[in-house]
Tab-separated table of N, CA and C in Angstrom:
chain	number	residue	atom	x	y	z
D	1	UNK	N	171.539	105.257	68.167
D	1	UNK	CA	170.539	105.571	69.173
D	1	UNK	C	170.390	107.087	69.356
D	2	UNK	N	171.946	107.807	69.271
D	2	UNK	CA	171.264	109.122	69.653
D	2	UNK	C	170.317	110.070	68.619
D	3	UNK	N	170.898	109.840	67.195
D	3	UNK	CA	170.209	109.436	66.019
D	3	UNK	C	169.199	109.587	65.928
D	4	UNK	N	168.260	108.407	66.900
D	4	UNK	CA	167.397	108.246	66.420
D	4	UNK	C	166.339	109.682	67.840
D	5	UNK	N	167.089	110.119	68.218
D	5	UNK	CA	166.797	111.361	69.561
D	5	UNK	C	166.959	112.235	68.790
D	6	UNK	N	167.862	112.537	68.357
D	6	UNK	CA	167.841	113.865	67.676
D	6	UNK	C	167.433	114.384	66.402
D	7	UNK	N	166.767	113.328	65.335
D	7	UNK	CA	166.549	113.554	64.054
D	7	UNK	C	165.023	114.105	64.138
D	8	UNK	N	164.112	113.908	65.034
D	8	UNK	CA	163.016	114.466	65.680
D	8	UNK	C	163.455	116.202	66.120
D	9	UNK	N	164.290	116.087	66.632
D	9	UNK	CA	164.556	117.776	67.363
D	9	UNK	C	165.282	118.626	66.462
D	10	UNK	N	165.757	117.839	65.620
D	10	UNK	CA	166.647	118.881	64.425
D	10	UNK	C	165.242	119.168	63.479
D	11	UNK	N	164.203	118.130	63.317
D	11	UNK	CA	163.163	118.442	62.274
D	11	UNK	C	162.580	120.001	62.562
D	12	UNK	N	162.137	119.231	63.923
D	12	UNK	CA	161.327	120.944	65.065
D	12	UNK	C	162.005	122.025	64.749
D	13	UNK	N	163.589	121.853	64.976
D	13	UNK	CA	163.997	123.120	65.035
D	13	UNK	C	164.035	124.074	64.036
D	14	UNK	N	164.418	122.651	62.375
D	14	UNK	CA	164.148	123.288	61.572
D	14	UNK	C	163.047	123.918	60.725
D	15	UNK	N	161.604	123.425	61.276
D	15	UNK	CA	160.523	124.238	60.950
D	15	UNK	C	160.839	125.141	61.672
D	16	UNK	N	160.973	125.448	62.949
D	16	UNK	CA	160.846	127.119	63.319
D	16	UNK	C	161.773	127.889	63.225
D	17	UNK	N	162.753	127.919	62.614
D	17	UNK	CA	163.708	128.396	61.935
D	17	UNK	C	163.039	128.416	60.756
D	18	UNK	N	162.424	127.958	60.100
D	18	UNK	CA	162.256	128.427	58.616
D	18	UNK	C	160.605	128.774	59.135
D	19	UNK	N	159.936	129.131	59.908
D	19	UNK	CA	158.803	130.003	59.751
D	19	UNK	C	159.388	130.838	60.273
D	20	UNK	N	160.451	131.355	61.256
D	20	UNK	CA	160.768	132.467	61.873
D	20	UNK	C	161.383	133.518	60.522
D	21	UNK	N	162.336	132.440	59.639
D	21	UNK	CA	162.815	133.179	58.682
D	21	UNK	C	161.488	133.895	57.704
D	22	UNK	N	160.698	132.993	57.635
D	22	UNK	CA	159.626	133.534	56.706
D	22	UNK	C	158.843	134.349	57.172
D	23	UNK	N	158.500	134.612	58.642
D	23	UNK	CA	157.881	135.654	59.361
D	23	UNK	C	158.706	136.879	59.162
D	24	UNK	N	160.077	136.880	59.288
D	24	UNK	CA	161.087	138.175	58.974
D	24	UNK	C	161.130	138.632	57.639
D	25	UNK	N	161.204	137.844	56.313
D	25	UNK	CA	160.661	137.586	54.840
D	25	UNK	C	162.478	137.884	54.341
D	26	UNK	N	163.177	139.722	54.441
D	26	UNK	CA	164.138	139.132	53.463
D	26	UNK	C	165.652	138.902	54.399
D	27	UNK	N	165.362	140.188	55.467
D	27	UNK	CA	166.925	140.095	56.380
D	27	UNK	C	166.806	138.411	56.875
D	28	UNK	N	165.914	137.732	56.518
D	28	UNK	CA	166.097	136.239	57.480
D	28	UNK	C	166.301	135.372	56.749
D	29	UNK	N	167.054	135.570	55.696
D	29	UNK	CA	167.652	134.694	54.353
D	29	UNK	C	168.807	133.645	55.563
D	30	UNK	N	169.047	134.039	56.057
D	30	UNK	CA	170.518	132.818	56.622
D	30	UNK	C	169.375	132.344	57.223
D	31	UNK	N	168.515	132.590	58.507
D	31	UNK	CA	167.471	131.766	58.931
D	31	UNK	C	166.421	130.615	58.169
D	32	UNK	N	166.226	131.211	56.919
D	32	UNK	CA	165.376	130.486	56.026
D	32	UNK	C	166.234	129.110	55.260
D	33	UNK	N	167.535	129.696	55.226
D	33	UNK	CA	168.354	128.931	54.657
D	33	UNK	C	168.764	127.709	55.537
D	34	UNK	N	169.161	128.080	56.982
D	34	UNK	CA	169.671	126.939	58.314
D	34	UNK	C	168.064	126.449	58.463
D	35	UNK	N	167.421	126.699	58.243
D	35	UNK	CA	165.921	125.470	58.625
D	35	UNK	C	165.632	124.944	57.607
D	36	UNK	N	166.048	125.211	56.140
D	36	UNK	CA	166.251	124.158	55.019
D	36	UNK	C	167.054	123.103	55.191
D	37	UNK	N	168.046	123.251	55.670
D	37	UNK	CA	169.342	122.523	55.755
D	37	UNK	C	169.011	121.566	56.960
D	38	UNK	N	168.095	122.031	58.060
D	38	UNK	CA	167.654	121.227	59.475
D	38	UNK	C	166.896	120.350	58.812
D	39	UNK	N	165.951	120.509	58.027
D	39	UNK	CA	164.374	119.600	57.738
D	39	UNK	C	165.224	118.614	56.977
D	40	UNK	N	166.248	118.845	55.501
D	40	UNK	CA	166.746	118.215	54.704
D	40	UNK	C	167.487	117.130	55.522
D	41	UNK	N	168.367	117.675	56.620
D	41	UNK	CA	169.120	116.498	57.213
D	41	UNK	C	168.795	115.583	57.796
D	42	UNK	N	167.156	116.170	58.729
D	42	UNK	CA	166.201	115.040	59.299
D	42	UNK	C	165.651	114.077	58.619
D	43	UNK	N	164.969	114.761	57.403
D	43	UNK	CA	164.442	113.566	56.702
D	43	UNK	C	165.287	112.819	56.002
D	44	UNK	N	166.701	113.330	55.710
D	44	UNK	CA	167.979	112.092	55.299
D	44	UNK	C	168.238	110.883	56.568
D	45	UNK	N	168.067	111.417	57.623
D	45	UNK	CA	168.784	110.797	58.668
D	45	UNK	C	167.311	109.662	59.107
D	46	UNK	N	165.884	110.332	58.778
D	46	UNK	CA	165.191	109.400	59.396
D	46	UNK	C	164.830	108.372	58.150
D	47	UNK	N	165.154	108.944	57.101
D	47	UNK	CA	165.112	108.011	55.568
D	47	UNK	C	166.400	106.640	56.399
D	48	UNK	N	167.539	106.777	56.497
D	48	UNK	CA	168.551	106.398	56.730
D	48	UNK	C	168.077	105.276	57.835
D	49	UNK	N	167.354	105.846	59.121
D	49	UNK	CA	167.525	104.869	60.463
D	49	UNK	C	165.700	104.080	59.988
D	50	UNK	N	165.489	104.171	59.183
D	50	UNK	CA	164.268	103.108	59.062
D	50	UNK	C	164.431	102.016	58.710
D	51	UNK	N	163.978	100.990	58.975
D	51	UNK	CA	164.236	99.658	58.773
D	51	UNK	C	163.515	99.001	57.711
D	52	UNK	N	162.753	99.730	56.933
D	52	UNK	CA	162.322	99.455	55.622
D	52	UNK	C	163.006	99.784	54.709
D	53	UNK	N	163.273	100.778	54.691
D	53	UNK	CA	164.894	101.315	53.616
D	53	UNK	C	165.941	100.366	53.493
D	54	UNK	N	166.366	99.618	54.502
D	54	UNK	CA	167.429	98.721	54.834
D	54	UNK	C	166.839	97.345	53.789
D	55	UNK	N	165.372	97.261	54.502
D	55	UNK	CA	165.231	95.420	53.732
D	55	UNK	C	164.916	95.844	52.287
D	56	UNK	N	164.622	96.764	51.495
D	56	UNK	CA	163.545	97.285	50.129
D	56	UNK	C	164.505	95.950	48.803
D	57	UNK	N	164.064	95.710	48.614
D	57	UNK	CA	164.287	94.254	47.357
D	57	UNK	C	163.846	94.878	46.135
D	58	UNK	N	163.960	96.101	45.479
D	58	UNK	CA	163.157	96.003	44.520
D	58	UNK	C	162.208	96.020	43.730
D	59	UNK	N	160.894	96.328	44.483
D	59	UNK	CA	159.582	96.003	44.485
D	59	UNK	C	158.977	94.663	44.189
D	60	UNK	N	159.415	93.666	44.887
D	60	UNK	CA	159.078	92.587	45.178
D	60	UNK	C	158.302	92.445	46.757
């Protein structure tokens, strides 16, 4: 449940972390890098809590 609260707010955070990094361009390499790592974990985590992922057969 909390999961499914926070994989939304880690996404957010990690877009603006990675436009903030890209607005700064090179000193914001650790910034650009922690909002890669935010977006990647959201969309693992919301890949993960969907309930189509769970039933998928195969393409049947």
């Amino acid at each position: 449940m909390i999961l499914m609260i926070l994989a939304p707010l880690v996404g957010v955070l990690g877009a603006l972390l990675l436009s903030f990094g890209a607005w700064m361009i090179y000193p914001a390499a650790g910034y650009i890098a922690g909002g890669v790592l935010c977006l990647i974990w959201s969309w693992l985590v919301a890949r993960k809590l969907s309930p189509e992922a769970q039933n998928s057969s195969g393409g049947e």
